[in-house]
Amino acid sequence: MNNRHASRRYERLYYVLSKRMERRALKLITALLILLVFYQLLLLVPNMKKNMTSIDRLEGTPIQMQTVHEQ
């Protein structure tokens, strides 16, 4: 009987802790998704994009800006 009581107590404790961790994980995932959307929106602003990433400086001249010289 005592073993049964300990088993139920363990199950109840496990349930409470797993619910807490599940809520924390969902909050973390939600916060990360919000940060991702915010970061992507900031990348739409040209001046912010220039300061936030270095890849644009490494790409070179955009195609529409290049001039074609015919001989």
Short mmCIF file of C-alpha atoms in Angstrom, two decimals:
data_model
loop_
_atom_site.label_atom_id
_atom_site.label_comp_id
_atom_site.label_asym_id
_atom_site.label_seq_id
_atom_site.Cartn_x
_atom_site.Cartn_y
_atom_site.Cartn_z
CA MET A 1 0.00 0.00 0.00
CA ASN A 2 2.83 2.37 0.85
CA ASN A 3 4.51 1.58 -2.47
CA ARG A 4 1.28 2.42 -4.30
CA HIS A 5 1.03 5.77 -2.51
CA ALA A 6 4.64 6.61 -3.41
CA SER A 7 3.99 5.68 -7.03
CA ARG A 8 0.94 7.97 -7.22
CA ARG A 9 2.86 10.77 -5.55
CA TYR A 10 5.69 10.36 -8.05
CA GLU A 11 3.23 10.40 -10.96
CA ARG A 12 1.57 13.55 -9.63
CA LEU A 13 4.94 15.25 -9.16
CA TYR A 14 6.02 14.23 -12.67
CA TYR A 15 2.78 15.59 -14.12
CA VAL A 16 3.19 18.95 -12.37
CA LEU A 17 6.83 19.33 -13.40
CA SER A 18 6.19 18.29 -16.99
CA LYS A 19 3.34 20.81 -17.28
CA ARG A 20 5.64 23.57 -15.98
CA MET A 21 8.37 22.65 -18.43
CA GLU A 22 5.87 22.43 -21.28
CA ARG A 23 4.60 25.95 -20.53
CA ARG A 24 8.15 27.29 -20.33
CA ALA A 25 9.09 25.64 -23.60
CA LEU A 26 6.03 27.10 -25.31
CA LYS A 27 6.85 30.56 -23.95
CA LEU A 28 10.43 30.23 -25.18
CA ILE A 29 9.32 29.10 -28.65
CA THR A 30 6.80 31.94 -28.86
CA ALA A 31 9.40 34.50 -27.81
CA LEU A 32 11.89 33.18 -30.37
CA LEU A 33 9.28 33.32 -33.14
CA ILE A 34 8.41 36.90 -32.23
CA LEU A 35 12.11 37.83 -32.28
CA LEU A 36 12.53 36.13 -35.64
CA VAL A 37 9.63 38.06 -37.18
CA PHE A 38 10.92 41.31 -35.67
CA TYR A 39 14.42 40.68 -37.03
CA GLN A 40 13.04 39.89 -40.48
CA LEU A 41 11.01 43.09 -40.44
CA LEU A 42 14.13 45.06 -39.52
CA LEU A 43 15.93 43.55 -42.51
CA LEU A 44 13.35 45.18 -44.80
CA VAL A 45 14.69 48.62 -43.83
CA PRO A 46 17.72 49.27 -46.08
CA ASN A 47 19.73 51.28 -43.53
CA MET A 48 19.13 48.69 -40.81
CA LYS A 49 20.00 45.85 -43.17
CA LYS A 50 23.30 47.49 -44.01
CA ASN A 51 24.21 47.69 -40.31
CA MET A 52 22.89 44.25 -39.34
CA THR A 53 24.41 42.08 -42.06
CA SER A 54 27.72 41.98 -43.85
CA ILE A 55 26.61 39.92 -46.83
CA ASP A 56 25.38 42.87 -48.89
CA ARG A 57 28.87 44.39 -48.88
CA LEU A 58 30.32 41.10 -50.14
CA GLU A 59 27.82 40.60 -52.98
CA GLY A 60 29.27 43.21 -55.29
CA THR A 61 27.39 45.33 -57.79
CA PRO A 62 23.70 44.51 -58.29
CA ILE A 63 22.83 43.36 -61.81
CA GLN A 64 20.49 46.28 -62.59
CA MET A 65 23.32 48.73 -61.78
CA GLN A 66 25.89 47.15 -64.11
CA THR A 67 26.37 48.77 -67.49
CA VAL A 68 26.91 46.71 -70.59
CA HIS A 69 29.44 48.19 -73.05
CA GLU A 70 28.97 47.01 -76.59
CA GLN A 71 31.96 47.27 -78.91
#
